Short mmCIF file of C-alpha atoms in Angstrom, two decimals:
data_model
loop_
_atom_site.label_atom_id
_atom_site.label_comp_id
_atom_site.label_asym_id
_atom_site.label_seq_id
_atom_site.Cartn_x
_atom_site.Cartn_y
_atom_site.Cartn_z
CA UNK A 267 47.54 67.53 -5.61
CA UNK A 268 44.75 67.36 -8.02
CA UNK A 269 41.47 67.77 -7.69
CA UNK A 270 42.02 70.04 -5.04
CA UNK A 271 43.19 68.36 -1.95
CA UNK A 272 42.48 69.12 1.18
CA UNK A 273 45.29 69.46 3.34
CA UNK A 274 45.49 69.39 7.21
CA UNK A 275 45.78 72.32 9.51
CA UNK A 276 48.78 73.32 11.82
CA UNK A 277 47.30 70.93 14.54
CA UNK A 278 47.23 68.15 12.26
CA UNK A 279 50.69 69.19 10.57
CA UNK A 280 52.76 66.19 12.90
CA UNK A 281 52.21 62.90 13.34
CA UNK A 282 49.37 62.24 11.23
CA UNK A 283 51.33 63.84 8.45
CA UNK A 284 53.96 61.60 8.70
CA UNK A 285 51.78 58.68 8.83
CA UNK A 286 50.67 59.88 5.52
CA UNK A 287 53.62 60.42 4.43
CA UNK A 288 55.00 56.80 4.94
CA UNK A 289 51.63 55.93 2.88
CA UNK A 290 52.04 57.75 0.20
CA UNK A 291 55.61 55.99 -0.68
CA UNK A 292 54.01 52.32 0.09
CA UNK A 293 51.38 52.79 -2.14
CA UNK A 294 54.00 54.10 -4.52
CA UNK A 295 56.09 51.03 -3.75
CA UNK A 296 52.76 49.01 -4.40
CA UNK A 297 52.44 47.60 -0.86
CA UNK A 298 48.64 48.46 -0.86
CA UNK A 299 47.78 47.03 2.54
CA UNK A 300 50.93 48.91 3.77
CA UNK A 301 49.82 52.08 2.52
CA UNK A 302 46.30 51.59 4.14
CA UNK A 303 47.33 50.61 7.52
CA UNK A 304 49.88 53.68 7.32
CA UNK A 305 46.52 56.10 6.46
CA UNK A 306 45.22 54.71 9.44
CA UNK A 307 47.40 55.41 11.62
CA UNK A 308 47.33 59.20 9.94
CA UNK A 309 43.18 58.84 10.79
CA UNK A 310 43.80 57.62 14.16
CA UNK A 311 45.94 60.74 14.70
CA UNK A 312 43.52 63.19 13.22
CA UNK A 313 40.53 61.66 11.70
CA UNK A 314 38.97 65.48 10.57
CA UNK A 315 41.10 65.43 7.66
CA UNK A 316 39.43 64.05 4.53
CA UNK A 317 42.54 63.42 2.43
CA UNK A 318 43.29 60.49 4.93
CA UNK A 319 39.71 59.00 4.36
CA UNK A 320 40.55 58.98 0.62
CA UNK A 321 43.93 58.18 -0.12
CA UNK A 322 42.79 54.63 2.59
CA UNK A 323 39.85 54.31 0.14
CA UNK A 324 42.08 54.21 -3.02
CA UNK A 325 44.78 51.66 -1.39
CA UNK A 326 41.83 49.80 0.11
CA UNK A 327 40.40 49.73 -3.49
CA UNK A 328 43.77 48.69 -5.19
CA UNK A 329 44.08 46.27 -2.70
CA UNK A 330 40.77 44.31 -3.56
CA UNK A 331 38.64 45.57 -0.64
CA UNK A 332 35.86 47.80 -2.15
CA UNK A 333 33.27 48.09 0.12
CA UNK A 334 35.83 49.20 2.77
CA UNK A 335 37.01 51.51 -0.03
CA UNK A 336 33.60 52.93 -0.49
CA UNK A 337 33.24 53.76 3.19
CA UNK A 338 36.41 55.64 3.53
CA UNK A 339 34.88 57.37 0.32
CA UNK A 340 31.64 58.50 1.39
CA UNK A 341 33.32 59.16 4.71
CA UNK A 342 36.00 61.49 2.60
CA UNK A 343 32.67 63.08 1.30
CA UNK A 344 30.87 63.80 4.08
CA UNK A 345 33.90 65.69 5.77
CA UNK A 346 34.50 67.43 1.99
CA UNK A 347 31.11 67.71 0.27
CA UNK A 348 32.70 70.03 -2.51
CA UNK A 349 35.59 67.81 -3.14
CA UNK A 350 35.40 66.63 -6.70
CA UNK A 351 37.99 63.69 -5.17
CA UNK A 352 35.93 62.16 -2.73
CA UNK A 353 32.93 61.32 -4.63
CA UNK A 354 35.58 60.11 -7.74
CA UNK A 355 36.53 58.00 -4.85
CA UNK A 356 33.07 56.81 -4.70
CA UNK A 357 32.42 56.11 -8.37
CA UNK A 358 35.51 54.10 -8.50
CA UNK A 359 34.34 51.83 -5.18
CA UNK A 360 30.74 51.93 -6.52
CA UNK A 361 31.96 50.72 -10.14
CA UNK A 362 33.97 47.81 -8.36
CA UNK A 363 30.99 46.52 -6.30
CA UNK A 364 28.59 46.55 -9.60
CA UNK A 365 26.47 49.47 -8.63
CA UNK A 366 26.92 51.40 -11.56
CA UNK A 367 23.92 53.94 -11.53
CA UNK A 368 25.29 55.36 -7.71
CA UNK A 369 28.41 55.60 -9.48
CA UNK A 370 27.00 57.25 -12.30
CA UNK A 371 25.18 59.83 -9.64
CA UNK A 372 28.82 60.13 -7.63
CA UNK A 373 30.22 61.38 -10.57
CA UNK A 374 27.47 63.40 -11.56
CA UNK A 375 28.55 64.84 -7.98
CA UNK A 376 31.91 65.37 -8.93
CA UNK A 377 31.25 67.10 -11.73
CA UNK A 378 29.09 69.85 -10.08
CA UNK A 379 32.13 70.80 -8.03
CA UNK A 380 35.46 70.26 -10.10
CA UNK A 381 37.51 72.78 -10.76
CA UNK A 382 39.68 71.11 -13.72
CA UNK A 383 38.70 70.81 -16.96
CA UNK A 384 41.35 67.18 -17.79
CA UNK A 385 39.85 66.18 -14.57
CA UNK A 386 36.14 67.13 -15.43
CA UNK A 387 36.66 64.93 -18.72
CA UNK A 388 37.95 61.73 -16.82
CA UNK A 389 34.36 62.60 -14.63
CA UNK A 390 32.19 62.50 -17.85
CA UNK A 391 34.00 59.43 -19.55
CA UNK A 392 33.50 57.44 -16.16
CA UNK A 393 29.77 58.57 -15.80
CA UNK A 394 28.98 57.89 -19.35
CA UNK A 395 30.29 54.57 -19.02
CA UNK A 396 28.55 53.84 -16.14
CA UNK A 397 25.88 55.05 -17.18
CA UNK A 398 25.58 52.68 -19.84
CA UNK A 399 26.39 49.95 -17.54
CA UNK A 400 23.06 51.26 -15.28
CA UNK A 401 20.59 50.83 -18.74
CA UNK A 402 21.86 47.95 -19.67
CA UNK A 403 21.14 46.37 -16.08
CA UNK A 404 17.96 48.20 -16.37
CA UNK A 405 16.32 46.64 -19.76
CA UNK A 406 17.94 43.18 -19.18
CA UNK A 407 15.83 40.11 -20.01
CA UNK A 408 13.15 39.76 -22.54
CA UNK A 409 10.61 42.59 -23.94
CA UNK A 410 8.10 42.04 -26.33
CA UNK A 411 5.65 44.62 -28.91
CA UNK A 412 4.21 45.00 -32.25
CA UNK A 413 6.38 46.89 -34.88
CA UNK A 414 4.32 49.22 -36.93
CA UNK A 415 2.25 48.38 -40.20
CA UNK A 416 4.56 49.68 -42.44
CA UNK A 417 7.39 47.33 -41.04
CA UNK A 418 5.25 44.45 -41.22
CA UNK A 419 2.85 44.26 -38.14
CA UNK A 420 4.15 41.69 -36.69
CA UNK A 421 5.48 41.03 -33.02
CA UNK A 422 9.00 41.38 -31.89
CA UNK A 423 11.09 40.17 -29.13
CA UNK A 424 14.15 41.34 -27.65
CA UNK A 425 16.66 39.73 -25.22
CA UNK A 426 19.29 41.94 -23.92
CA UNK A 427 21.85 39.72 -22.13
CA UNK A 428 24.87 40.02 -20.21
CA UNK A 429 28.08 41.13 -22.36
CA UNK A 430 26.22 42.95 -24.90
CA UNK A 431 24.93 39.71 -26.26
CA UNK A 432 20.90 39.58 -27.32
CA UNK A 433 18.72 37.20 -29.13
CA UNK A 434 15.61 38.32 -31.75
CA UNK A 435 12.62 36.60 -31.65
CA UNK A 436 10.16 36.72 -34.10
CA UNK A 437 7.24 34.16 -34.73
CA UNK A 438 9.67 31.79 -32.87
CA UNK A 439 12.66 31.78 -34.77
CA UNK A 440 15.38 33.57 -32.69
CA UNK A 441 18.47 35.14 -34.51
CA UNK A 442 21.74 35.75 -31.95
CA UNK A 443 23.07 38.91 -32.29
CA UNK A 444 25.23 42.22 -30.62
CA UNK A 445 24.02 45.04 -28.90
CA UNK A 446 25.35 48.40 -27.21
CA UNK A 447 24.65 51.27 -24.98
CA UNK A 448 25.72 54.72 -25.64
CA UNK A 449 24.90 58.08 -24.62
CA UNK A 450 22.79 57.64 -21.75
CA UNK A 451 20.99 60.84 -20.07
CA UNK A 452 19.71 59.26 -16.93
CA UNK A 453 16.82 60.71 -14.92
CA UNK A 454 17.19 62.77 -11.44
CA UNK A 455 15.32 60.16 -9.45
CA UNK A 456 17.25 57.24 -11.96
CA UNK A 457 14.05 55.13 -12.73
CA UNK A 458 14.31 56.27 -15.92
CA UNK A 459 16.78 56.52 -19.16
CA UNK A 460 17.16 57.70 -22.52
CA UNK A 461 20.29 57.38 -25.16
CA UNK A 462 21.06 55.20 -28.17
CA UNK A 463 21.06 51.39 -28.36
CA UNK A 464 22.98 49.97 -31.53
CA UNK A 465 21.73 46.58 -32.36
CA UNK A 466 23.67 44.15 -35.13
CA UNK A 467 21.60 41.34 -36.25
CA UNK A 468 23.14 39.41 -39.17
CA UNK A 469 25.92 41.89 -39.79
CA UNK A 470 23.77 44.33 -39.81
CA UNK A 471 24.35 47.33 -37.54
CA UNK A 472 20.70 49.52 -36.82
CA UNK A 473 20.88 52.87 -34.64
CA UNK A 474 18.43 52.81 -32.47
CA UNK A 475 16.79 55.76 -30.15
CA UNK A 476 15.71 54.07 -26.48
CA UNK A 477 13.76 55.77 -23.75
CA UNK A 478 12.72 52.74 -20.50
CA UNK A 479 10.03 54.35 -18.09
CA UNK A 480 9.04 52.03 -15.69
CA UNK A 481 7.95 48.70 -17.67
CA UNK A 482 7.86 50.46 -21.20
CA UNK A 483 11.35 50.49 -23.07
CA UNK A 484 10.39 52.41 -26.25
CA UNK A 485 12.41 51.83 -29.21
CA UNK A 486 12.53 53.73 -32.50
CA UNK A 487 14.35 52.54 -35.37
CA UNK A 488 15.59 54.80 -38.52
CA UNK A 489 13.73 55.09 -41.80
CA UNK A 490 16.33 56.47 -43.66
CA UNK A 491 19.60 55.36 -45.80
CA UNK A 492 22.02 54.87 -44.53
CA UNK A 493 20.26 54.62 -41.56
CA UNK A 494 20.89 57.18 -38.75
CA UNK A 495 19.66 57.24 -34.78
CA UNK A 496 16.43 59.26 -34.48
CA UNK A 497 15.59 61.91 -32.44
CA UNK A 498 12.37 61.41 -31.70
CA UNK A 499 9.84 58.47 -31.04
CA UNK A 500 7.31 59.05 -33.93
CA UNK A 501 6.48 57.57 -37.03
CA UNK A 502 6.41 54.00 -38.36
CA UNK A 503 9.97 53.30 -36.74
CA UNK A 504 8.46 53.23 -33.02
CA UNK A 505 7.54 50.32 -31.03
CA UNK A 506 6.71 50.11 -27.36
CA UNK A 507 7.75 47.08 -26.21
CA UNK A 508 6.89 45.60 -22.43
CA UNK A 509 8.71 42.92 -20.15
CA UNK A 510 8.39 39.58 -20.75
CA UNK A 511 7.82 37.10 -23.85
CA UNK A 512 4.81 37.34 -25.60
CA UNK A 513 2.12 35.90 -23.75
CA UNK A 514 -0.47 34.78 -26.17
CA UNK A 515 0.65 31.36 -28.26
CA UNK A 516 0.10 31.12 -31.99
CA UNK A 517 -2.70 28.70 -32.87
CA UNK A 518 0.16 27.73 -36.50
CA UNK A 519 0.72 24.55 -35.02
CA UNK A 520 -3.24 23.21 -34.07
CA UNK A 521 -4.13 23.63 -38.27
CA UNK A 522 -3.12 20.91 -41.10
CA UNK A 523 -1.05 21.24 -43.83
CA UNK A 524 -3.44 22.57 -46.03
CA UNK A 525 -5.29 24.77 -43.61
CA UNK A 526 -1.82 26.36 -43.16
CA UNK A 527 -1.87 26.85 -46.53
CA UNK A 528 -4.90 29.12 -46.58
CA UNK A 529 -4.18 31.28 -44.08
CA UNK A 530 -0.54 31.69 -45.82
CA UNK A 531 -2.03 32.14 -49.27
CA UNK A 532 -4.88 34.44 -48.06
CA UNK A 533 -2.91 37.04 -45.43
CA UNK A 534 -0.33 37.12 -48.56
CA UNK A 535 -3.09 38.55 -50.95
CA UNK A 536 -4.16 41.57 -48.49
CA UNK A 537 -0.91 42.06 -47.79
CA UNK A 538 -0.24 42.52 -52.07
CA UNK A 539 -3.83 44.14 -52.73
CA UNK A 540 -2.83 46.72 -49.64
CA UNK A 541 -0.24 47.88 -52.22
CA UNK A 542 -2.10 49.24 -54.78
CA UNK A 543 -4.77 52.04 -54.72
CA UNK A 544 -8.12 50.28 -53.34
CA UNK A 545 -10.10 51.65 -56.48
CA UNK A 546 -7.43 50.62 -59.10
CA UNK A 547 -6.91 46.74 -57.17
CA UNK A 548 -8.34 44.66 -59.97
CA UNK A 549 -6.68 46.65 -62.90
CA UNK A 550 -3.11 46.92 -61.12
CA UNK A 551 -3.34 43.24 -60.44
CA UNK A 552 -4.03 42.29 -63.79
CA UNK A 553 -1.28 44.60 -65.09
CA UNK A 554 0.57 43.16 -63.33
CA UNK A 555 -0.03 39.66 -64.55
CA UNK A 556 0.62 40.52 -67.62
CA UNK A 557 4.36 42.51 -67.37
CA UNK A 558 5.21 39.07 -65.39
CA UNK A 559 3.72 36.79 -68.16
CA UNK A 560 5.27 38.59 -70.45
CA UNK A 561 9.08 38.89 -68.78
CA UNK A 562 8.26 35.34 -68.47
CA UNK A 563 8.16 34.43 -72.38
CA UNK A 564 11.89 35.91 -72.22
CA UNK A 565 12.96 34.93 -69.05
CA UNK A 566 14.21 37.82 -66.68
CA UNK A 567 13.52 39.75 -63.48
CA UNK A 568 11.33 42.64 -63.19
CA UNK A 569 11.92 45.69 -61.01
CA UNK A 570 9.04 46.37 -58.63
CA UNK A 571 8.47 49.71 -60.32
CA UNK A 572 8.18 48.08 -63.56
CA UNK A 573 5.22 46.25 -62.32
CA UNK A 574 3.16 48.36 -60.44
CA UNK A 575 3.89 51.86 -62.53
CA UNK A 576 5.99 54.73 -60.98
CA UNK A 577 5.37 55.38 -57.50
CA UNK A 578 4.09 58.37 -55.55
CA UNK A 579 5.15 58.61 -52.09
CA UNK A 580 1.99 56.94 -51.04
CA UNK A 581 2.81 54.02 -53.30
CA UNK A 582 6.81 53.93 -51.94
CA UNK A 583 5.14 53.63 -48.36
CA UNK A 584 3.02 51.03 -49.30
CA UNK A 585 5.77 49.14 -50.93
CA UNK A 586 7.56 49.16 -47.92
CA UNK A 587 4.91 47.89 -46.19
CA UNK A 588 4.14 45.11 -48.59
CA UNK A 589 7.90 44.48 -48.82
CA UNK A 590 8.04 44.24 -44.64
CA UNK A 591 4.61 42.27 -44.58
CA UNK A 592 5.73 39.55 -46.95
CA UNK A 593 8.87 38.78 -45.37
CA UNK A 594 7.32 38.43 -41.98
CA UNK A 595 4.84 36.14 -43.38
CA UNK A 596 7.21 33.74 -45.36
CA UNK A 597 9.48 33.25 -41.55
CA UNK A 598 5.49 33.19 -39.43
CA UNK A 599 4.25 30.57 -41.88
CA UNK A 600 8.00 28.77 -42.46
CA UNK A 601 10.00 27.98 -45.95
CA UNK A 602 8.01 24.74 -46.33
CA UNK A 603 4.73 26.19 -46.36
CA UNK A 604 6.36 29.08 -49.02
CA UNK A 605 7.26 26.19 -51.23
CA UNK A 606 4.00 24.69 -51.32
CA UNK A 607 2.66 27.83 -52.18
CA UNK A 608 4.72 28.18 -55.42
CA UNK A 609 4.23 24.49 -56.34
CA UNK A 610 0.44 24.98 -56.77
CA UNK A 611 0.37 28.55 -58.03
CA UNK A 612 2.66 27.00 -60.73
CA UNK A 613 0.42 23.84 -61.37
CA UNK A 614 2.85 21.70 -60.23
CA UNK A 615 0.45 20.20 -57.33
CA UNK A 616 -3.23 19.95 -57.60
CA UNK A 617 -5.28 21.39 -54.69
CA UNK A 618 -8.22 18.93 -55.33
CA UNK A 619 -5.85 15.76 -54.94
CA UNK A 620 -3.13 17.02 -52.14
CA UNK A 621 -5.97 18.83 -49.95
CA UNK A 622 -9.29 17.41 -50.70
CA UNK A 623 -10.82 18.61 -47.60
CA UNK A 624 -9.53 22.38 -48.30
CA UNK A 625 -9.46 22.09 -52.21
CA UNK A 626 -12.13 24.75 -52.29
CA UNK A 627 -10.75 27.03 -50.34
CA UNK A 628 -7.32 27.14 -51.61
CA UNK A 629 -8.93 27.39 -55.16
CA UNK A 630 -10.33 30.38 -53.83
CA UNK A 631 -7.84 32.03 -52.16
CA UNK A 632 -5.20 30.81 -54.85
CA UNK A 633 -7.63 32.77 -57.63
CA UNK A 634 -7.66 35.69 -55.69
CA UNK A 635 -4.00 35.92 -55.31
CA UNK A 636 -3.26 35.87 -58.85
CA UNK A 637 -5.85 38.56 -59.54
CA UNK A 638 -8.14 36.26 -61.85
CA UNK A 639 -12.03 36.60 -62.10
CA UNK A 640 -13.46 34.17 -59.65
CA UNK A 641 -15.12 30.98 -61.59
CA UNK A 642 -19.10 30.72 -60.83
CA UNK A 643 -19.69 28.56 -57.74
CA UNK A 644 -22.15 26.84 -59.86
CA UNK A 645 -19.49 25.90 -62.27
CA UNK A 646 -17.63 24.75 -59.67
CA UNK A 647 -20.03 22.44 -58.20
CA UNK A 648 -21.02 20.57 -61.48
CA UNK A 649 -17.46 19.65 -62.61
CA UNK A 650 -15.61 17.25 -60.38
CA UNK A 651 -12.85 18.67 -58.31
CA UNK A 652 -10.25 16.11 -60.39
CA UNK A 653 -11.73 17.85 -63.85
CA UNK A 654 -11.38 21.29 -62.69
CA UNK A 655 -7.73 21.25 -61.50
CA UNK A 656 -6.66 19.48 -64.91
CA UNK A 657 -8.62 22.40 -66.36
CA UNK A 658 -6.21 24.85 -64.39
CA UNK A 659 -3.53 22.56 -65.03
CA UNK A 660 -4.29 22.97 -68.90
CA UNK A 661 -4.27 26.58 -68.99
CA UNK A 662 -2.10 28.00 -66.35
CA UNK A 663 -2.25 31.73 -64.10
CA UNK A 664 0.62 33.51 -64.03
CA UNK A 665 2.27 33.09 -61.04
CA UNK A 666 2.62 36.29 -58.54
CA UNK A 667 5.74 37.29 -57.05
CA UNK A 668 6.02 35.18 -54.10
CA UNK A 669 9.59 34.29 -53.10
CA UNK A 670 11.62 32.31 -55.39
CA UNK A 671 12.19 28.41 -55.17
CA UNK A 672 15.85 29.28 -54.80
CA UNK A 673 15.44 31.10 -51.48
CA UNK A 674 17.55 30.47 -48.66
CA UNK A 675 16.07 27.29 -46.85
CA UNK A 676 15.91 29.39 -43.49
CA UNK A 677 14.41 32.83 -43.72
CA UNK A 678 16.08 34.83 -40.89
CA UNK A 679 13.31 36.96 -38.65
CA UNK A 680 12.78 40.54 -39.73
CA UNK A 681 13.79 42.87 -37.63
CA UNK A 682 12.34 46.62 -37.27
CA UNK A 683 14.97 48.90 -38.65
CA UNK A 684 16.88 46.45 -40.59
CA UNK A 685 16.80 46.31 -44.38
CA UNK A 686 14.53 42.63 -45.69
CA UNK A 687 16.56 39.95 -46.14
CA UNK A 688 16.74 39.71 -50.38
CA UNK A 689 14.16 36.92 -51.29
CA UNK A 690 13.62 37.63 -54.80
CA UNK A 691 9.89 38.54 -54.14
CA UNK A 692 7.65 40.79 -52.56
CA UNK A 693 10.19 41.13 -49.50
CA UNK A 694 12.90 42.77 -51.63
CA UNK A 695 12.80 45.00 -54.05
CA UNK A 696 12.65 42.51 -57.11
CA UNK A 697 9.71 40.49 -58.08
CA UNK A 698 10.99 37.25 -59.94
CA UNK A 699 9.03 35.11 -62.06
CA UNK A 700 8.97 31.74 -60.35
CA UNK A 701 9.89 28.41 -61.73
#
């Protein structure tokens, strides 16, 4: 018998033996209803025994009745607390009625009193599974939170749905994707859990580290290559995210074209003048210009390296950040607004005749984006907004890495953890000259 059996006394050694007897060949035979009445009959005759209670669970089980099955089981473990068998018995009813953290408990139970090693492995495979089963019932639905600065700032939100299917939501745009649960350590009082949660967004598969207390379901994502689960939940790779969709709305859609195009243009130059050293900003930015003006003259690509100098690990961090920042911006603000963007840092629309109402301000923020020396205001205000973009026309800025004309037409969301999606500009590693 495994799992060591109990077996009935002298007393019990007749007719309820027998009975079990018969039961034991028509489950055998696979007449599970059979087999169930016949361990009845052996309860009936001697209901003490706690080998009757579980061999009725398991044909009551096989036979489609689980909640029957799971009373015979916790029956079985009542009469036979140290029974590693009886609370299997439960796990398997518990499993069947979709209660997967009690069966994760029962075999917990089990496993504090089996004496078999084969048997104390089937334990831990069933309680690992269904202890994956209890997290992923436990951080179903939507969660929302702000990934760190140096992967972009922006906010982030996770559907885990049934199947291991989730969606990604960020700034609207929601990317379908995979997800699953694996080694789960689940709390005493099982309100809480902790384990690994592998998430594969466009093809991509991230380890992540998950801990869910309550209404918090911490996530940490790695910062290495190739990427490997963290241990702890530290550094830029954290996020606490909470239940729910992100409350407050974006105010994108209230602004027009061109006011869109400020905001774009302007949270695009912090997020390239937070790259270099704060006291070196103007010269970086103009040394930069200049390696892309004069790539340009060639034609070419330049690496990021080659335009901002070799990097410390200060600068590398800051890259990433840029790199993160950028590519959250270009899906927040869309592909059309991105392409606007290049047309008049190129010249090839004028600010003063496509925006007239924002024509100063996206002179402004379009000067500070290309690192030039602002033009007086005075000069500004005698020369007619028509004369001063043919004047810009007439001697063009050299245009900063912003992504490529060529980019994909639909910029997938970043995701915390994943690598940027290539765009040819500040969100990959390559700055091209536009155009």
């Amino acid at each position: 018998r495994d799992m060591a059996s109990p077996t009935a006394g002298a007393p019990e050694a007749g007719a309820a033996e027998a009975h079990k007897t018969r039961g034991n060949e028509l489950l055998k035979a696979g007449d599970f209803a059979g087999a169930a009445a016949a361990y009845g009959e052996a309860i009936q005759a001697d209901g003490s025994v706690a080998t009757y209670w579980s061999n009725r669970s398991h044909a009551l089980l096989r036979s489609g009745n689980a909640a029957a099955a799971l009373s015979d089981a916790d029956e079985a473990a009542r009469l036979h607390p140290r029974w590693a068998k009886a609370h299997f018995r439960r796990a398997q009813a518990l499993k069947e009625l979709e209660r997967p953290l009690e069966a994760a408990q029962a075999c917990e139970a089990a496993l504090g009193v089996v004496e078999s090693e084969a048997e104390a492995k089937e334990l831990r495979k069933l309680r690992e599974a269904m202890s994956a089963a209890a997290a992923s019932t436990a951080v179903a639905g939507w969660w929302h939170g702000t990934v760190s600065k140096e992967l972009g700032g922006f906010m982030q939100e996770f559907c885990f749905k049934a199947g291991g299917e989730m969606v990604c939501c960020v700034y609207g745009q929601e990317l379908a994707g995979k997800y699953s649960i694996s080694g789960v350590e689940v709390s005493q009082s099982g309100d809480s859990f902790r384990g690994g949660v592998d998430v594969s967004l466009n093809e991509e598969r991230v380890p992540y580290l998950f801990r869910l207390q309550g209404d918090v379901l911490d996530l940490c994502c790695p910062m290495s290559s190739p990427p490997e689960r963290p241990r702890t939940f530290s550094g830029p790779g954290h996020v606490a995210m909470r239940r729910g969709r992100q409350s407050a709305g974006d105010d994108l859609a209230s602004l027009s074209e061109g006011q869109r195009l400020i905001r774009y243009l302007g949270e695009l130059a912090e997020a390239i003048e937070a790259r270099v050293p704060d006291a070196d900003a103007g010269a970086a930015g103009e040394r930069a210009a200049e390696r892309l003006m004069e790539e340009g003259e060639v034609g070419g690509t330049m690496h990021a390296q080659q335009l901002m100098g070799a990097e410390t690990l200060e600068d590398k961090s800051k890259r990433m950040t840029m790199d993160n920042h950028v590519q959250a911006l270009r899906v927040k603000y869309t592909d059309a607004v991105d392409d606007l963007a290049q047309k008049l840092l190129k010249g090839e629309l004028q600010a003063a005749s496509a925006y007239p109402a924002e024509a100063k301000e996206l002179e402004r923020a379009l000067r500070r984006l290309k690192r030039a020396p602002p033009q007086p205001e005075a000069e500004q205000e005698k020369a007619p907004p028509a004369v001063a973009a043919d004047t810009a026309a007439a001697a063009p800025e050299p245009t900063p890495p912003l992504a490529p004309a060529g980019a994909a037409d639909v910029a997938s969301p970043p995701v915390a953890g994943q690598a940027a999606a290539p765009t040819g500009g500040p969100g990959s590693d390559r700055a091209t000259r536009g155009g």
